[in-house]
Each structure stands twice: as structure tokens, then as C-alpha cells.
CSV table of C-alpha atoms in Angstrom, one decimal:
chain,number,residue,atom,x,y,z
A,1,MET,CA,137.1,87.4,-3.2
A,2,SER,CA,137.5,91.1,-2.5
A,3,ARG,CA,135.9,93.2,0.3
A,4,SER,CA,133.2,94.3,-2.3
A,5,VAL,CA,131.7,90.8,-2.1
A,6,PHE,CA,130.5,91.5,1.4
A,7,ASP,CA,129.4,95.0,0.5
A,8,LEU,CA,126.4,93.4,-1.2
A,9,ILE,CA,125.1,91.9,1.9
A,10,ILE,CA,126.1,94.9,4.0
A,11,ALA,CA,123.9,97.1,1.8
A,12,LYS,CA,121.1,94.6,2.1
A,13,PHE,CA,121.3,94.2,5.8
A,14,GLY,CA,121.6,98.0,6.2
A,15,LYS,CA,118.0,98.1,5.0
A,16,ARG,CA,116.9,95.6,7.7
A,17,ALA,CA,118.7,96.8,10.8
A,18,ALA,CA,121.1,99.6,11.9
A,19,PHE,CA,124.7,98.7,12.6
A,20,ASP,CA,128.0,100.3,12.9
A,21,GLU,CA,131.5,100.1,11.3
A,22,ALA,CA,132.5,97.4,13.6
A,23,ASP,CA,129.6,95.3,12.4
A,24,ARG,CA,130.5,96.0,8.8
A,25,GLU,CA,134.1,95.0,9.4
A,26,ALA,CA,133.0,91.8,11.1
A,27,LEU,CA,131.0,90.9,8.0
A,28,ARG,CA,133.9,91.7,5.7
A,29,SER,CA,136.3,89.6,7.8
A,30,LEU,CA,134.2,86.4,7.6
A,31,PRO,CA,136.4,83.5,6.3
A,32,HIS,CA,135.3,82.4,2.9
A,33,ARG,CA,136.4,80.9,-0.3
A,34,PRO,CA,135.1,81.5,-3.8
A,35,ALA,CA,133.2,78.8,-5.7
A,36,SER,CA,131.4,78.7,-9.0
A,37,PHE,CA,128.4,76.6,-10.2
A,38,GLU,CA,127.3,75.9,-13.7
A,39,PRO,CA,123.5,76.0,-14.5
A,40,GLN,CA,121.6,73.2,-12.9
A,41,ALA,CA,124.6,72.2,-10.6
A,42,TYR,CA,123.5,71.4,-7.1
A,43,ILE,CA,124.8,73.9,-4.5
A,44,SER,CA,123.3,71.8,-1.7
A,45,ARG,CA,121.1,68.8,-1.5
A,46,GLU,CA,118.2,67.9,0.7
A,47,GLY,CA,119.4,65.7,3.6
A,48,ASP,CA,122.9,67.2,3.6
A,49,ARG,CA,124.5,68.2,6.9
A,50,PRO,CA,126.4,71.3,5.4
A,51,GLN,CA,129.4,72.8,7.2
A,52,GLN,CA,129.1,76.0,5.2
A,53,VAL,CA,126.6,78.6,4.0
A,54,HIS,CA,126.5,80.2,0.6
A,55,LEU,CA,126.3,83.9,-0.2
A,56,LEU,CA,125.3,84.5,-3.8
A,57,ILE,CA,127.6,87.1,-5.4
A,58,SER,CA,126.4,86.9,-9.1
A,59,GLY,CA,123.8,84.9,-11.0
A,60,PHE,CA,120.6,83.3,-10.0
A,61,ALA,CA,119.9,80.2,-7.9
A,62,TYR,CA,116.7,78.4,-7.0
A,63,ARG,CA,115.3,76.3,-4.1
A,64,GLN,CA,113.3,73.2,-5.0
A,65,LYS,CA,111.6,70.2,-3.5
A,66,SER,CA,111.8,66.9,-5.4
A,67,LEU,CA,109.0,64.4,-5.1
A,68,ILE,CA,109.2,60.6,-5.2
A,69,ASP,CA,107.6,60.5,-8.7
A,70,GLY,CA,110.3,62.7,-10.1
A,71,ALA,CA,108.3,65.9,-10.2
A,72,ARG,CA,109.7,69.0,-8.5
A,73,GLN,CA,108.4,72.3,-7.1
A,74,ILE,CA,110.6,75.4,-7.3
A,75,ILE,CA,110.0,77.2,-4.0
A,76,GLY,CA,112.2,80.2,-4.3
A,77,VAL,CA,114.7,82.1,-6.4
A,78,GLY,CA,117.9,83.7,-5.1
A,79,ILE,CA,119.6,86.8,-6.6
A,80,SER,CA,122.9,88.5,-6.0
A,81,GLY,CA,123.3,89.5,-2.3
A,82,ASP,CA,121.1,86.7,-1.0
A,83,PHE,CA,122.3,84.1,1.6
A,84,LEU,CA,121.0,80.9,-0.1
A,85,ASP,CA,120.9,78.7,3.0
A,86,LEU,CA,121.5,80.8,6.1
A,87,GLU,CA,119.2,78.6,8.1
A,88,CYS,CA,121.6,75.7,7.8
A,89,ALA,CA,124.0,77.5,10.1
A,90,LEU,CA,121.6,76.8,13.0
A,91,LEU,CA,119.4,73.9,11.8
A,92,GLY,CA,122.3,71.7,10.7
A,93,ARG,CA,120.5,69.8,8.0
A,94,ALA,CA,119.2,70.9,4.5
A,95,ASP,CA,115.6,70.3,4.1
A,96,HIS,CA,115.4,71.1,0.4
A,97,ASN,CA,117.7,71.3,-2.7
A,98,ILE,CA,119.5,74.5,-4.0
A,99,GLN,CA,120.6,74.6,-7.6
A,100,ALA,CA,122.2,77.1,-9.9
A,101,LEU,CA,119.7,78.7,-12.3
A,102,THR,CA,122.4,80.5,-14.2
A,103,ARG,CA,126.2,80.3,-13.8
A,104,CYS,CA,126.7,81.4,-10.2
A,105,GLN,CA,129.5,82.9,-8.2
A,106,VAL,CA,129.3,82.3,-4.5
A,107,ALA,CA,131.2,83.0,-1.3
A,108,VAL,CA,131.3,79.7,0.8
A,109,ILE,CA,131.4,80.6,4.5
A,110,PRO,CA,131.8,78.1,7.4
A,111,CYS,CA,128.8,77.7,9.5
A,112,ALA,CA,130.9,78.0,12.6
A,113,ALA,CA,132.0,81.5,11.5
A,114,VAL,CA,128.4,82.6,10.9
A,115,ASP,CA,127.4,81.2,14.4
A,116,ALA,CA,130.3,83.1,16.0
A,117,LEU,CA,129.3,86.2,14.2
A,118,ILE,CA,125.7,85.9,15.5
A,119,LEU,CA,126.9,85.4,19.1
A,120,SER,CA,129.3,88.4,19.0
A,121,HIS,CA,127.4,91.0,17.0
A,122,SER,CA,123.8,91.4,18.1
A,123,ALA,CA,122.9,94.0,15.3
A,124,LEU,CA,124.0,91.4,12.7
A,125,ALA,CA,122.2,88.6,14.4
A,126,ARG,CA,119.0,90.8,14.3
A,127,ALA,CA,119.6,91.5,10.5
A,128,MET,CA,120.0,87.8,9.8
A,129,TRP,CA,116.9,87.0,11.8
A,130,ILE,CA,114.9,89.6,10.0
A,131,GLN,CA,116.1,88.2,6.6
A,132,THR,CA,115.0,84.8,7.5
A,133,LEU,CA,111.6,86.1,8.6
A,134,ILE,CA,111.4,87.9,5.2
A,135,ASP,CA,112.2,84.6,3.4
A,136,GLY,CA,109.3,83.1,5.3
A,137,SER,CA,107.1,85.9,4.1
A,138,LEU,CA,108.1,85.2,0.5
A,139,PHE,CA,107.3,81.5,1.0
A,140,ARG,CA,103.8,82.3,2.3
A,141,GLU,CA,103.1,84.5,-0.7
A,142,TRP,CA,104.3,81.8,-3.1
A,143,ILE,CA,102.1,79.2,-1.4
A,144,ALA,CA,99.0,81.6,-1.8
A,145,ASN,CA,100.0,82.4,-5.4
A,146,VAL,CA,100.2,78.7,-6.5
A,147,GLY,CA,97.3,77.5,-4.3
A,148,ARG,CA,94.6,80.0,-4.9
A,149,ARG,CA,95.3,82.3,-8.0
A,150,ASP,CA,94.5,81.3,-11.6
A,151,ALA,CA,97.2,80.7,-14.1
A,152,ARG,CA,97.2,84.3,-15.6
A,153,SER,CA,97.3,85.8,-12.1
A,154,ARG,CA,100.1,83.5,-10.9
A,155,LEU,CA,102.4,84.5,-13.7
A,156,ALA,CA,101.5,88.1,-13.5
A,157,HIS,CA,102.3,88.1,-9.8
A,158,LEU,CA,105.6,86.4,-10.3
A,159,LEU,CA,106.7,88.8,-13.0
A,160,CYS,CA,105.9,91.7,-10.7
A,161,GLU,CA,107.9,90.3,-7.8
A,162,PHE,CA,110.9,89.8,-10.1
A,163,ALA,CA,110.6,93.3,-11.3
A,164,ARG,CA,110.6,94.7,-7.8
A,165,ARG,CA,113.2,92.6,-6.3
A,166,LEU,CA,115.6,92.9,-9.2
A,167,GLU,CA,115.1,96.7,-9.4
A,168,LEU,CA,116.1,97.1,-5.7
A,169,ALA,CA,119.2,94.9,-6.3
A,170,GLY,CA,120.2,97.1,-9.2
A,171,MET,CA,119.7,94.3,-11.6
A,172,ALA,CA,116.8,95.7,-13.6
A,173,GLY,CA,116.1,98.9,-15.6
A,174,GLU,CA,112.9,100.8,-15.9
A,175,LEU,CA,110.5,97.8,-15.5
A,176,ALA,CA,112.7,95.7,-17.7
A,177,TYR,CA,114.9,92.8,-16.7
A,178,GLU,CA,116.3,89.4,-17.6
A,179,LEU,CA,114.3,86.5,-16.6
A,180,PRO,CA,116.6,83.5,-16.8
A,181,MET,CA,114.0,80.8,-16.4
A,182,THR,CA,112.9,78.4,-19.1
A,183,GLN,CA,109.1,77.8,-19.5
A,184,GLU,CA,109.6,74.4,-17.8
A,185,GLN,CA,111.2,76.1,-14.8
A,186,LEU,CA,108.3,78.7,-14.7
A,187,ALA,CA,105.9,75.7,-14.8
A,188,ASP,CA,107.6,74.1,-11.9
A,189,THR,CA,107.5,77.4,-10.0
A,190,LEU,CA,103.7,78.0,-10.7
A,191,GLY,CA,102.3,74.6,-10.6
A,192,LEU,CA,101.4,74.6,-14.3
A,193,THR,CA,102.4,72.8,-17.4
A,194,PRO,CA,105.0,74.3,-19.8
A,195,VAL,CA,102.3,74.4,-22.5
A,196,HIS,CA,100.0,76.4,-20.2
A,197,VAL,CA,102.9,78.8,-19.3
A,198,ASN,CA,103.6,79.4,-23.0
A,199,ARG,CA,99.9,80.1,-23.6
A,200,VAL,CA,99.7,82.6,-20.8
A,201,LEU,CA,102.9,84.4,-21.7
A,202,LYS,CA,101.6,84.8,-25.2
A,203,GLN,CA,98.3,86.1,-23.9
A,204,LEU,CA,100.0,88.7,-21.7
A,205,GLU,CA,102.1,89.7,-24.6
A,206,THR,CA,99.2,90.1,-27.0
A,207,GLN,CA,97.3,92.2,-24.4
A,208,GLY,CA,100.3,94.6,-24.2
A,209,LEU,CA,101.0,93.8,-20.6
A,210,ILE,CA,104.5,92.4,-21.2
A,211,ALA,CA,107.0,92.5,-24.0
A,212,ARG,CA,109.6,89.8,-24.5
A,213,GLU,CA,112.9,89.5,-26.4
A,214,LYS,CA,114.5,86.1,-25.7
A,215,ARG,CA,114.9,86.1,-21.9
A,216,PHE,CA,114.3,89.8,-21.4
A,217,VAL,CA,110.9,91.0,-20.1
A,218,ARG,CA,109.6,94.5,-20.2
A,219,ILE,CA,106.5,95.7,-18.4
A,220,PRO,CA,104.7,98.5,-20.5
A,221,ASP,CA,101.7,98.7,-18.2
A,222,TRP,CA,102.8,98.1,-14.6
A,223,GLU,CA,99.4,99.0,-13.0
A,224,ALA,CA,97.5,96.6,-15.2
A,225,LEU,CA,99.9,93.7,-14.6
A,226,ARG,CA,100.0,94.4,-10.9
A,227,ARG,CA,96.2,94.4,-10.8
A,228,ILE,CA,95.9,91.2,-12.7
A,229,GLY,CA,98.4,89.5,-10.3
A,230,GLY,CA,96.9,91.0,-7.2
A,231,PHE,CA,100.4,92.1,-6.5
A,232,ASN,CA,101.0,93.9,-3.2
A,233,GLU,CA,104.6,94.3,-2.2
A,234,THR,CA,104.0,94.4,1.5
A,235,TYR,CA,105.2,90.8,1.9
A,236,LEU,CA,108.7,91.9,0.6
A,237,HIS,CA,109.1,94.2,3.6
A,238,LEU,CA,111.1,96.7,1.6
A,239,HIS,CA,111.6,99.1,4.5
A,240,THR,CA,114.7,100.8,6.1
A,241,PRO,CA,115.5,100.7,9.8
A,242,ASP,CA,113.4,103.8,10.5
A,243,GLY,CA,110.5,102.2,8.8
A,244,HIS,CA,110.4,104.4,5.7
A,245,ALA,CA,109.5,102.7,2.4
A,246,GLU,CA,112.3,102.3,-0.2
A,247,GLY,CA,110.2,103.7,-2.9
A,248,ALA,CA,107.6,102.2,-5.3
A,249,VAL,CA,107.8,101.1,-8.9
A,250,SER,CA,106.4,103.7,-11.3
A,251,ALA,CA,104.6,102.9,-14.5
């Protein structure tokens, strides 16, 4: 893979902590190999003792927990520029599954190399620490979303989150983006049934809050959808090192 692979994470980390050219070059110099995964393929499995971490270069991936009755709960979605399992570099054991949502290209990086980078570059260690804290913030919001909001609000909140995250990653247009999730996957994310998800999607569409064409979603009325979902982007921590906001989505 080329140097541009790591430019994705350099740009992302640059919003979290200030670092210099030596730090950027250290990231670009990380040993890695390319790998690709087809949809639904496991990138890592719960219980594994991984020797590498995965940086998502293109496509979408998701974290999930499988239950003994065969049910699953999707607990996070990764987009381009995300480390999918950075915590494994220090914790040493995977506590959930990671699967490809779409066809994915990843950079596979040895845990030992990430550990050495953390020890030798304090600014990068800080950026990685901040990123894991933000991941935790997303998990907390997803718990609140599934645990306390009604079905309509849950889905509205999720659609708003995707719009904001994908816009900042350069993967969405003016409140329009590809949502590569089936209704079954949305159901496993929101703690609903696929039938209920289908009903709520149609309701939001009938009310003019979203427009859909295959897997593409457009949000004609951002403020109304944000209000229904109770969406406040504070939990995404979209700030620069000097504390200035990255900008808000406009209607």
C-alpha cells in the first residue's frame, strides 16, 4: 500500500492532537501488509489473541457481539480511516467480533509496531488514546439510543450520526450518503425487528424526513430529523487541537 494509506489516519489524528513531521513519518513508516475482506467475512473474532491491528482503508466494517441463542447486537460501524481494533495492541485479546459490512481494504499492522510507536512518539500515543476515548463515547451514546429511545427516534439518531461522520470523512454529499446496511443489520443495531425497521423507514420517508433510492439516503429536513432523534453531536467530539469545532451540518 502507498503512503496515502496512512494519510487517512494522519488527517484524522491531526484533528485530535498536534504532532510534527517526525510523527507523521513514523506513522507512514509502520510495517503493514494489505488485506481485503468480502462482505460478512470475519476480520477478527471474539476470544482471538491477535498479533495485529487493522486500519480500514476503504469500505465499511462493524463490531458485533454474538449471544448463545444465535442473536447478535451490532455495537459499532467503522468507516475509512478508522482503526478497527486498536485496543487489541494493549489488551491482547479480542472481546467482540469484527466483520466486513461491505468489501473492505485494510492495512494489517503488527501489534508490536503499534506498541513501539506509542512508546516512542508521545503525541501519537495521545492521539490514539483520544481516539479510544471517543470510541467509548460512541458506545455510550449507542447504549442510550437502544436502551431509552423509541424506534422512530433510534433510527433518526442513527441516520443523523452516519450523515455527520461520513460527511467529515469525505464520504457524503450534501446530507446524502450510501447506507450499506440491510434492514436486518439495522435491526441488529437498533434492537428492533426487520419488519419494524421497514415500517419506521417508510414512515420517515412518507413524512418527508428522508428520501431513499436503493442504499442511498438523503435528508431533506435535517433539523426535523435531528429533533426527532434527539441528536446532539457533542459525543462525536468533532474538535481540532485548539478546541474549535469542525463545523456543523446545514439544512
